[in-house]
Amino acid sequence: MSYARQMLDTFTRTVHVDADVLAAAIDAMSDCAQSCTADNAADLSEPNLAEMVTCIRLCMDCADICTATAGVTSRLVDYDPGVLRPLLESCLAICRSCGDECERHAAMHAHCRVCAQACRRCEQACRDLLAALD
Amino acid sequence: MSYARQMLDTFTRTVHVDADVLAAAIDAMSDCAQSCTADNAADLSEPNLAEMVTCIRLCMDCADICTATAGVTSRLVDYDPGVLRPLLESCLAICRSCGDECERHAAMHAHCRVCAQACRRCEQACRDLLAALD
Amino acid sequence: MSYARQMLDTFTRTVHVDADVLAAAIDAMSDCAQSCTADNAADLSEPNLAEMVTCIRLCMDCADICTATAGVTSRLVDYDPGVLRPLLESCLAICRSCGDECERHAAMHAHCRVCAQACRRCEQACRDLLAALD
Amino acid sequence: MSYARQMLDTFTRTVHVDADVLAAAIDAMSDCAQSCTADNAADLSEPNLAEMVTCIRLCMDCADICTATAGVTSRLVDYDPGVLRPLLESCLAICRSCGDECERHAAMHAHCRVCAQACRRCEQACRDLLAALD
């Protein structure tokens, strides 16, 4: 059981979102931030560097947005939909773009294949959390 | 002249947003992140701590979102509106909420007064940048 | 297998540190950052708020330092010991302090008990990585 | 007057460090984090990309460490030298390395020249703050 799930289980205050969906989202965001940071560093060592520039850029944006979204959702108490909804939409959008770009390089670079999986999982987790907020 | 403005002036690649608006937004986000971090630390030392809890929570979310938005806008090249627009909307919304809450404590705590100003400036800078993206 | 471990296994470039130790450290830092963020949010909802102030402060510092250290170690290529050693020493020190403080509240607050475990694991992971760098 | 300086002036609790030195350090760290983020994005658009890889890597580490150090110093209350000293030493070391590398490209790329200045200023600010902690 992840720390995010364990922490949620200890919250005495009611969180008005399904705890499984929320914990899955927090874990997916943390994993995606880490994968994107590692992937752009790996991209920088590849011989076809010039073709990796878009992947590097998207990974940096994706890591920044996933980190912030993981922070906000980790302390989720009486969430403000005016803040959280667009933040999740932005996170979903960058995970989709970054996942698409990583997938383009997946056959050549195993690190991009792993990162694409982390992005896809986070994209879906954002979608699930947005649906759970309704 | 801020570093953000100096850096923008050196970009050889065309950035399709007014450089003044963009540099003002980046500076406002960095300042707001710093002010919110300092303000929630100051709140924690106040005798009326129980009344400061909402302010502390909002300041932490605001610092996280401003930091991520400053990162993404600082590397702005061929921005993706599907990512940047909702991110700016989220940043605008948390700056407004956090600014409102800080203002409630401004008469009693000078640090909340300063933080409210940083939030207001960032809220407006997000609004201006959103308008400039159209 | 964690994403950090999977990413490391794909690195074609030699990383001069045991991959198990490195992946364990990255995972422990990410988990600790998340736990500390969740724990300080949970602390803010407790009735004995005044007694939780030190815990809240340490959790915020611990989250910031773990996030940065996870970032730097995730892109670890030809590390610079002049940068990485003191960063790991700082991370180890804040995890120890934060773990000690969380442990003081563990009997009363389950979220502090979980966070103390995350801090202890990260403290040990930093120690192991420092030893592996020798 | 920067927000960091204004916030410090409102702190009712005694901070045991010269406020000018502390505010200068916080401002220098925030500026350096922003400059490094912008600089590595600019590096990625340069025709001599392969020669910029070390600069890109150092800028990413420098931005991460400066952001964390700015966070910890911004909430500075009864600082713990076991945490803050090595963190500042790490920040000083990465600013020096990153500044050296940026300087190598300063004649060719104006963005590296500006970033080198931000790194030098932050390196000195870390040194001054370390001296003030004694």
Coordinates of C-alpha atoms in Angstrom, one line a residue:
Chain A
M1 CA 0.0 0.0 0.0
S2 CA 1.5 3.4 -1.0
Y3 CA 2.2 6.1 1.5
A4 CA -0.5 8.3 -0.2
R5 CA -3.1 5.6 0.5
Q6 CA -1.9 5.1 4.1
M7 CA -2.0 8.8 4.7
L8 CA -5.5 9.1 3.3
D9 CA -6.7 6.3 5.5
T10 CA -5.6 8.2 8.6
F11 CA -7.4 11.4 7.7
T12 CA -10.0 12.0 10.4
R13 CA -11.6 14.8 8.4
T14 CA -13.9 13.8 5.6
V15 CA -12.4 14.1 2.2
H16 CA -15.3 14.3 -0.3
V17 CA -13.7 12.2 -3.0
D18 CA -13.3 8.5 -3.3
A19 CA -10.1 7.6 -1.5
D20 CA -9.0 5.0 -4.0
V21 CA -9.3 7.4 -6.9
L22 CA -7.5 10.1 -5.0
A23 CA -4.6 7.9 -3.8
A24 CA -4.2 6.5 -7.3
A25 CA -4.0 10.0 -8.7
I26 CA -1.4 11.2 -6.2
D27 CA 0.8 8.1 -6.8
A28 CA 0.5 8.5 -10.5
M29 CA 1.5 12.2 -10.4
S30 CA 4.5 11.5 -8.2
D31 CA 5.6 8.6 -10.4
C32 CA 5.1 10.7 -13.6
A33 CA 7.1 13.6 -12.2
Q34 CA 10.0 11.3 -11.4
S35 CA 9.9 9.5 -14.7
C36 CA 9.8 12.7 -16.7
T37 CA 12.8 14.1 -14.8
A38 CA 14.8 10.9 -15.4
D39 CA 13.6 10.6 -19.0
N40 CA 14.7 14.1 -20.0
A41 CA 18.1 13.5 -18.4
A42 CA 18.4 10.2 -20.4
D43 CA 17.3 12.0 -23.6
L44 CA 20.2 14.4 -23.2
S45 CA 22.7 11.5 -23.5
E46 CA 21.2 10.1 -26.7
P47 CA 23.1 10.3 -30.1
N48 CA 20.0 11.6 -31.8
L49 CA 19.8 14.5 -29.5
A50 CA 18.3 17.0 -32.0
E51 CA 15.3 14.8 -32.4
M52 CA 14.7 14.6 -28.7
V53 CA 14.3 18.3 -28.0
T54 CA 10.5 18.3 -28.0
C55 CA 10.5 15.3 -25.7
I56 CA 12.9 17.1 -23.3
R57 CA 10.8 20.2 -23.2
L58 CA 7.5 18.3 -22.6
C59 CA 9.1 16.2 -19.9
M60 CA 10.2 19.4 -18.0
D61 CA 6.8 20.9 -18.2
C62 CA 5.1 17.6 -17.3
A63 CA 7.4 17.2 -14.2
D64 CA 6.6 20.7 -13.0
I65 CA 2.9 20.4 -13.4
C66 CA 2.7 16.9 -11.9
T67 CA 4.7 18.0 -8.9
A68 CA 2.4 20.9 -8.2
T69 CA -0.7 18.9 -8.8
A70 CA 0.5 16.1 -6.5
G71 CA 1.2 18.8 -3.8
V72 CA -2.3 20.3 -4.0
T73 CA -4.1 16.9 -4.1
S74 CA -2.0 15.5 -1.3
R75 CA -3.3 18.2 1.1
L76 CA -6.8 18.0 -0.3
V77 CA -9.3 19.3 2.2
D78 CA -12.5 21.0 1.1
Y79 CA -11.1 21.4 -2.4
D80 CA -11.9 24.5 -4.4
P81 CA -13.1 23.3 -7.8
G82 CA -12.2 26.7 -9.4
V83 CA -8.6 25.8 -8.6
L84 CA -8.4 22.1 -8.8
R85 CA -10.4 21.4 -12.0
P86 CA -8.3 23.5 -14.3
L87 CA -5.1 22.3 -12.6
L88 CA -6.2 18.7 -13.3
E89 CA -7.1 19.6 -16.8
S90 CA -3.7 21.1 -17.4
C91 CA -2.0 18.1 -15.8
L92 CA -4.1 15.7 -18.0
A93 CA -3.2 17.7 -21.1
I94 CA 0.5 17.8 -20.5
C95 CA 0.5 14.1 -19.6
R96 CA -1.3 13.3 -22.9
S97 CA 1.2 15.4 -25.0
C98 CA 4.2 14.1 -23.2
G99 CA 3.0 10.5 -23.4
D100 CA 2.4 10.9 -27.2
E101 CA 5.8 12.3 -27.7
C102 CA 7.5 9.7 -25.6
E103 CA 5.7 7.0 -27.5
R104 CA 7.2 8.2 -30.7
H105 CA 10.6 7.4 -29.3
A106 CA 9.6 4.2 -27.5
A107 CA 10.9 1.8 -30.1
M108 CA 14.3 3.4 -30.1
H109 CA 14.7 4.4 -26.4
A110 CA 13.5 2.1 -23.6
H111 CA 13.5 5.1 -21.2
C112 CA 10.9 6.8 -23.4
R113 CA 8.8 3.7 -23.4
V114 CA 8.8 3.6 -19.6
C115 CA 8.1 7.3 -19.4
A116 CA 5.2 7.0 -21.9
Q117 CA 3.6 4.4 -19.5
A118 CA 3.9 6.7 -16.5
C119 CA 2.4 9.6 -18.5
R120 CA -0.5 7.4 -19.8
R121 CA -1.3 6.2 -16.3
C122 CA -1.2 9.8 -14.9
E123 CA -3.4 11.0 -17.8
Q124 CA -6.0 8.4 -16.9
A125 CA -5.7 9.1 -13.1
C126 CA -6.4 12.8 -13.8
R127 CA -9.4 11.9 -15.9
D128 CA -10.7 9.6 -13.1
L129 CA -10.2 12.2 -10.4
L130 CA -12.0 14.9 -12.5
A131 CA -14.9 12.5 -12.9
A132 CA -14.9 11.8 -9.2
L133 CA -15.1 15.5 -8.4
D134 CA -18.4 15.9 -10.1
Chain B
M1 CA 15.3 45.1 -15.2
S2 CA 14.4 41.6 -13.9
Y3 CA 16.3 38.5 -15.0
A4 CA 13.1 37.2 -16.5
R5 CA 12.9 40.3 -18.8
Q6 CA 16.6 40.1 -19.6
M7 CA 16.3 36.4 -20.5
L8 CA 13.4 37.1 -22.7
D9 CA 15.3 39.8 -24.6
T10 CA 18.0 37.3 -25.4
F11 CA 15.7 34.7 -27.0
T12 CA 16.5 34.4 -30.6
R13 CA 13.5 32.3 -31.2
T14 CA 10.2 34.2 -31.6
V15 CA 7.9 34.0 -28.6
H16 CA 4.4 34.7 -29.8
V17 CA 3.4 36.7 -26.7
D18 CA 4.1 40.3 -25.7
A19 CA 7.4 40.1 -23.9
D20 CA 6.4 42.8 -21.3
V21 CA 3.3 40.9 -20.4
L22 CA 5.2 37.6 -20.2
A23 CA 8.1 38.9 -18.1
A24 CA 5.7 40.6 -15.7
A25 CA 3.8 37.4 -15.3
I26 CA 6.9 35.3 -14.6
D27 CA 8.1 37.9 -12.0
A28 CA 4.7 38.1 -10.3
M29 CA 4.5 34.3 -10.0
S30 CA 8.0 34.0 -8.6
D31 CA 7.3 36.8 -6.1
C32 CA 4.0 35.3 -5.1
A33 CA 5.4 31.9 -4.5
Q34 CA 8.1 33.4 -2.2
S35 CA 5.6 35.6 -0.4
C36 CA 3.2 32.7 0.2
T37 CA 6.0 30.5 1.6
A38 CA 7.1 33.3 3.9
D39 CA 3.5 34.2 4.9
N40 CA 2.5 30.7 5.9
A41 CA 5.6 30.4 8.0
A42 CA 4.8 33.7 9.7
D43 CA 1.2 32.6 10.2
L44 CA 2.4 29.6 12.2
S45 CA 4.0 32.0 14.8
E46 CA 0.9 34.0 15.4
P47 CA -1.0 33.8 18.7
N48 CA -4.4 33.5 16.8
L49 CA -3.1 30.4 15.1
A50 CA -6.5 28.6 14.9
E51 CA -7.9 31.5 12.8
M52 CA -4.9 31.3 10.4
V53 CA -5.4 27.7 9.2
T54 CA -7.3 28.6 6.0
C55 CA -4.6 31.2 5.2
I56 CA -1.8 28.6 5.8
R57 CA -3.5 26.0 3.5
L58 CA -4.2 28.5 0.7
C59 CA -0.6 29.9 0.8
M60 CA 0.8 26.4 0.4
D61 CA -1.4 25.6 -2.6
C62 CA -0.7 29.1 -4.1
A63 CA 3.1 28.6 -3.7
D64 CA 3.0 25.2 -5.4
I65 CA 0.9 26.4 -8.3
C66 CA 2.8 29.7 -8.8
T67 CA 6.1 27.8 -8.8
A68 CA 4.9 25.3 -11.5
T69 CA 3.4 28.1 -13.6
A70 CA 6.5 30.2 -13.4
G71 CA 8.5 27.2 -14.6
V72 CA 6.3 26.5 -17.6
T73 CA 6.0 30.1 -18.6
S74 CA 9.8 30.6 -18.2
R75 CA 10.5 28.1 -20.9
L76 CA 7.7 29.3 -23.1
V77 CA 8.4 28.2 -26.6
D78 CA 5.5 27.4 -29.0
Y79 CA 3.2 27.1 -26.0
D80 CA 0.4 24.6 -26.0
P81 CA -2.9 26.4 -25.1
G82 CA -4.4 23.1 -23.9
V83 CA -1.8 23.0 -21.1
L84 CA -1.1 26.7 -20.5
R85 CA -4.6 28.1 -20.4
P86 CA -6.0 25.9 -17.7
L87 CA -2.8 26.2 -15.7
L88 CA -3.1 30.0 -15.8
E89 CA -6.7 29.8 -14.9
S90 CA -5.8 27.6 -11.9
C91 CA -3.1 30.0 -10.9
L92 CA -5.4 33.0 -11.2
A93 CA -8.1 31.3 -9.1
I94 CA -5.7 30.3 -6.3
C95 CA -4.1 33.8 -6.2
R96 CA -7.6 35.3 -6.0
S97 CA -8.7 33.0 -3.1
C98 CA -5.4 33.4 -1.3
G99 CA -5.4 37.2 -1.8
D100 CA -8.9 37.4 -0.4
E101 CA -8.0 35.3 2.7
C102 CA -4.7 37.3 3.3
E103 CA -6.7 40.5 3.0
R104 CA -9.0 39.4 5.9
H105 CA -5.9 39.3 8.1
A106 CA -4.1 42.3 6.7
A107 CA -5.2 44.7 9.5
M108 CA -3.8 42.4 12.2
H109 CA -0.8 40.9 10.4
A110 CA 1.5 43.0 8.2
H111 CA 2.9 39.8 6.6
C112 CA -0.6 39.0 5.3
R113 CA -1.0 42.5 3.9
V114 CA 2.3 42.1 1.9
C115 CA 1.3 38.7 0.8
A116 CA -2.2 39.9 -0.3
Q117 CA -0.4 42.5 -2.5
A118 CA 1.8 39.8 -4.1
C119 CA -1.3 37.6 -4.7
R120 CA -3.3 40.5 -6.3
R121 CA -0.4 41.4 -8.6
C122 CA -0.1 37.8 -9.7
E123 CA -3.8 37.4 -10.2
Q124 CA -3.8 40.4 -12.5
A125 CA -0.6 39.2 -14.3
C126 CA -2.3 35.8 -15.0
R127 CA -5.3 37.6 -16.4
D128 CA -3.1 39.8 -18.6
L129 CA -1.2 36.8 -19.9
L130 CA -4.4 34.9 -20.6
A131 CA -5.7 37.9 -22.6
A132 CA -2.4 38.1 -24.5
L133 CA -2.6 34.5 -25.5
D134 CA -5.8 35.1 -27.4
Chain C
M1 CA 9.2 -2.5 -9.8
S2 CA 9.1 1.3 -9.3
Y3 CA 9.4 3.7 -12.3
A4 CA 12.7 4.9 -10.8
R5 CA 14.1 1.4 -11.0
Q6 CA 12.8 0.8 -14.5
M7 CA 14.2 4.1 -15.7
L8 CA 17.6 3.3 -14.3
D9 CA 17.6 -0.1 -16.0
T10 CA 17.2 1.6 -19.4
F11 CA 20.1 4.0 -18.9
T12 CA 22.7 3.2 -21.6
R13 CA 25.2 5.5 -20.0
T14 CA 27.1 4.1 -17.0
V15 CA 25.9 5.4 -13.7
H16 CA 28.7 5.0 -11.2
V17 CA 26.5 4.1 -8.3
D18 CA 24.8 0.8 -7.4
A19 CA 21.4 0.9 -9.2
D20 CA 19.5 -0.7 -6.3
V21 CA 20.8 1.8 -3.8
L22 CA 20.1 4.7 -6.1
A23 CA 16.6 3.6 -7.1
A24 CA 15.7 3.0 -3.4
A25 CA 16.9 6.5 -2.6
I26 CA 14.8 8.1 -5.3
D27 CA 11.7 6.2 -4.3
A28 CA 12.2 7.0 -0.6
M29 CA 12.6 10.7 -1.4
S30 CA 9.5 10.9 -3.5
D31 CA 7.5 9.0 -0.9
C32 CA 8.8 11.2 1.9
A33 CA 8.0 14.4 0.0
Q34 CA 4.4 13.2 -0.5
S35 CA 4.0 12.0 3.1
C36 CA 5.3 15.3 4.5
T37 CA 3.0 17.3 2.4
A38 CA 0.0 15.2 3.4
D39 CA 1.0 15.1 7.0
N40 CA 1.3 18.9 7.5
A41 CA -2.1 19.3 5.9
A42 CA -3.5 16.7 8.3
D43 CA -1.7 18.4 11.3
L44 CA -3.6 21.6 10.4
S45 CA -6.9 19.9 11.1
E46 CA -6.0 18.6 14.5
P47 CA -7.5 20.0 17.7
N48 CA -4.1 20.2 19.4
L49 CA -2.9 22.5 16.6
A50 CA -0.6 24.7 18.8
E51 CA 1.4 21.6 19.6
M52 CA 1.8 20.6 15.9
V53 CA 3.5 23.8 14.8
T54 CA 7.1 22.4 14.8
C55 CA 5.8 19.3 13.0
I56 CA 4.2 21.4 10.3
R57 CA 7.3 23.5 9.8
L58 CA 9.7 20.5 9.6
C59 CA 7.3 18.7 7.2
M60 CA 7.4 21.7 4.8
D61 CA 11.2 21.9 4.8
C62 CA 11.5 18.1 4.5
A63 CA 9.1 18.1 1.5
D64 CA 11.1 20.9 -0.3
I65 CA 14.5 19.3 0.3
C66 CA 13.3 15.7 -0.6
T67 CA 11.7 17.1 -3.9
A68 CA 15.0 18.8 -4.9
T69 CA 17.1 15.8 -4.0
A70 CA 14.9 13.4 -5.8
G71 CA 15.2 15.7 -8.9
V72 CA 19.0 15.9 -8.8
T73 CA 19.4 12.1 -8.1
S74 CA 16.8 11.2 -10.8
R75 CA 19.0 12.8 -13.5
L76 CA 22.2 11.5 -12.0
V77 CA 24.9 11.4 -14.6
D78 CA 28.5 11.9 -13.7
Y79 CA 27.4 13.4 -10.3
D80 CA 29.4 16.2 -8.8
P81 CA 30.2 15.2 -5.2
G82 CA 30.6 18.8 -4.2
V83 CA 27.0 19.3 -4.9
L84 CA 25.4 15.9 -4.2
R85 CA 27.2 15.1 -0.9
P86 CA 26.0 18.2 1.0
L87 CA 22.6 17.9 -0.6
L88 CA 22.2 14.3 0.7
E89 CA 23.6 15.4 4.1
S90 CA 21.0 18.1 4.3
C91 CA 18.2 15.7 3.2
L92 CA 19.4 13.1 5.8
A93 CA 19.4 15.7 8.5
I94 CA 15.9 17.1 7.8
C95 CA 14.5 13.5 7.5
R96 CA 16.0 12.7 10.9
S97 CA 14.6 15.8 12.6
C98 CA 11.2 15.5 10.9
G99 CA 11.0 11.8 11.7
D100 CA 11.9 12.5 15.4
E101 CA 9.2 15.1 15.6
C102 CA 6.5 13.0 13.8
E103 CA 7.3 10.1 16.1
R104 CA 6.5 12.3 19.2
H105 CA 3.0 12.6 17.8
A106 CA 2.7 9.0 16.5
A107 CA 0.6 7.7 19.4
M108 CA -2.0 10.4 19.0
H109 CA -2.0 10.9 15.3
A110 CA -1.8 8.0 12.8
H111 CA -0.8 10.3 10.0
C112 CA 2.3 11.3 12.0
R113 CA 3.1 7.6 12.5
V114 CA 3.0 6.9 8.7
C115 CA 5.0 10.1 8.0
A116 CA 7.6 9.1 10.6
Q117 CA 8.1 5.8 8.8
A118 CA 8.5 7.6 5.4
C119 CA 11.1 9.9 7.0
R120 CA 13.0 7.0 8.7
R121 CA 13.2 5.2 5.4
C122 CA 14.4 8.3 3.5
E123 CA 17.0 9.0 6.2
Q124 CA 18.4 5.5 5.8
A125 CA 18.3 5.7 2.0
C126 CA 20.3 8.9 2.1
R127 CA 22.8 7.3 4.4
D128 CA 23.1 4.3 2.0
L129 CA 23.5 6.5 -1.0
L130 CA 26.2 8.6 0.7
A131 CA 28.1 5.4 1.5
A132 CA 27.7 4.1 -2.1
L133 CA 29.2 7.4 -3.4
D134 CA 32.5 6.7 -1.6
Chain D
M1 CA 12.1 46.7 -2.0
S2 CA 11.6 43.1 -2.8
Y3 CA 8.7 41.0 -1.3
A4 CA 11.3 38.9 0.5
R5 CA 12.6 42.0 2.3
Q6 CA 9.1 43.4 3.0
M7 CA 8.1 40.0 4.5
L8 CA 11.1 39.8 6.7
D9 CA 10.4 43.3 8.0
T10 CA 7.0 42.2 9.2
F11 CA 8.3 39.2 11.1
T12 CA 7.5 39.8 14.8
R13 CA 9.6 36.8 15.8
T14 CA 13.3 37.3 16.0
V15 CA 15.2 35.9 13.1
H16 CA 18.8 35.4 14.2
V17 CA 20.4 36.4 10.9
D18 CA 21.0 39.8 9.4
A19 CA 17.8 40.6 7.5
D20 CA 19.7 42.3 4.6
V21 CA 21.8 39.2 4.0
L22 CA 18.9 36.9 4.3
A23 CA 16.6 38.9 2.0
A24 CA 19.4 39.2 -0.6
A25 CA 19.9 35.4 -0.5
I26 CA 16.2 34.6 -0.9
D27 CA 16.0 37.1 -3.9
A28 CA 19.2 35.7 -5.5
M29 CA 17.9 32.1 -5.2
S30 CA 14.5 32.9 -6.7
D31 CA 16.2 34.8 -9.5
C32 CA 18.7 32.1 -10.2
A33 CA 16.1 29.4 -10.3
Q34 CA 14.1 31.4 -12.8
S35 CA 17.2 32.2 -14.9
C36 CA 18.3 28.6 -15.0
T37 CA 14.9 27.4 -16.1
A38 CA 14.8 30.0 -18.9
D39 CA 18.4 29.4 -19.9
N40 CA 18.1 25.6 -20.3
A41 CA 15.0 26.2 -22.5
A42 CA 16.9 28.7 -24.6
D43 CA 19.9 26.3 -24.8
L44 CA 17.5 23.7 -26.4
S45 CA 16.8 26.0 -29.3
E46 CA 20.5 26.6 -30.2
P47 CA 22.1 25.2 -33.3
N48 CA 25.2 24.0 -31.3
L49 CA 22.9 21.9 -29.1
A50 CA 25.4 19.0 -28.6
E51 CA 27.8 21.5 -26.9
M52 CA 25.1 22.8 -24.6
V53 CA 24.2 19.5 -22.9
T54 CA 26.3 20.1 -19.8
C55 CA 24.9 23.6 -19.5
I56 CA 21.3 22.2 -19.7
R57 CA 22.0 19.5 -17.1
L58 CA 23.6 22.0 -14.6
C59 CA 20.8 24.5 -15.1
M60 CA 18.2 21.9 -14.2
D61 CA 20.0 20.8 -11.0
C62 CA 20.7 24.5 -10.1
A63 CA 17.0 25.4 -10.5
D64 CA 15.9 22.5 -8.3
I65 CA 18.4 23.3 -5.5
C66 CA 17.8 27.0 -5.6
T67 CA 14.0 26.5 -5.4
A68 CA 14.3 24.3 -2.4
T69 CA 16.9 26.5 -0.7
A70 CA 14.7 29.6 -1.3
G71 CA 11.8 27.7 0.3
V72 CA 13.7 26.7 3.4
T73 CA 15.3 30.1 3.9
S74 CA 11.9 31.9 3.2
R75 CA 10.4 30.2 6.3
L76 CA 13.5 30.6 8.4
V77 CA 12.6 30.4 12.0
D78 CA 15.1 29.0 14.5
Y79 CA 17.0 27.4 11.7
D80 CA 18.7 24.1 12.2
P81 CA 22.4 24.4 11.1
G82 CA 22.6 20.7 10.5
V83 CA 20.1 21.1 7.7
L84 CA 20.7 24.6 6.4
R85 CA 24.5 24.6 6.3
P86 CA 24.9 21.7 3.9
L87 CA 21.9 22.9 1.9
L88 CA 23.6 26.3 1.4
E89 CA 26.9 24.5 0.6
S90 CA 25.2 22.4 -2.0
C91 CA 23.5 25.5 -3.5
L92 CA 26.8 27.4 -3.5
A93 CA 28.5 24.6 -5.3
I94 CA 25.9 24.1 -8.0
C95 CA 25.7 27.9 -8.6
R96 CA 29.5 28.0 -9.0
S97 CA 29.5 25.0 -11.5
C98 CA 26.6 26.3 -13.4
G99 CA 28.0 29.8 -13.5
D100 CA 31.3 28.5 -14.8
E101 CA 29.6 26.5 -17.5
C102 CA 27.3 29.4 -18.5
E103 CA 30.3 31.7 -18.7
R104 CA 31.9 29.4 -21.3
H105 CA 29.0 30.1 -23.6
A106 CA 28.5 33.7 -22.7
A107 CA 30.3 35.1 -25.7
M108 CA 28.1 33.1 -28.1
H109 CA 24.8 33.1 -26.2
A110 CA 23.5 36.2 -24.4
H111 CA 21.0 34.1 -22.4
C112 CA 24.0 32.2 -20.9
R113 CA 25.7 35.5 -20.1
V114 CA 22.6 36.6 -18.1
C115 CA 22.3 33.3 -16.4
A116 CA 26.0 33.3 -15.5
Q117 CA 25.4 36.6 -13.7
A118 CA 22.4 35.2 -11.8
C119 CA 24.5 32.2 -10.8
R120 CA 27.4 34.3 -9.6
R121 CA 25.1 36.6 -7.6
C122 CA 23.5 33.5 -5.9
E123 CA 26.8 31.9 -5.3
Q124 CA 28.0 35.0 -3.4
A125 CA 24.6 35.3 -1.6
C126 CA 25.0 31.7 -0.3
R127 CA 28.5 32.5 0.8
D128 CA 27.4 35.6 2.7
L129 CA 24.5 33.8 4.3
L130 CA 26.8 31.0 5.4
A131 CA 29.1 33.6 7.0
A132 CA 26.2 35.3 8.7
L133 CA 25.1 32.0 10.3
D134 CA 28.3 31.7 12.2

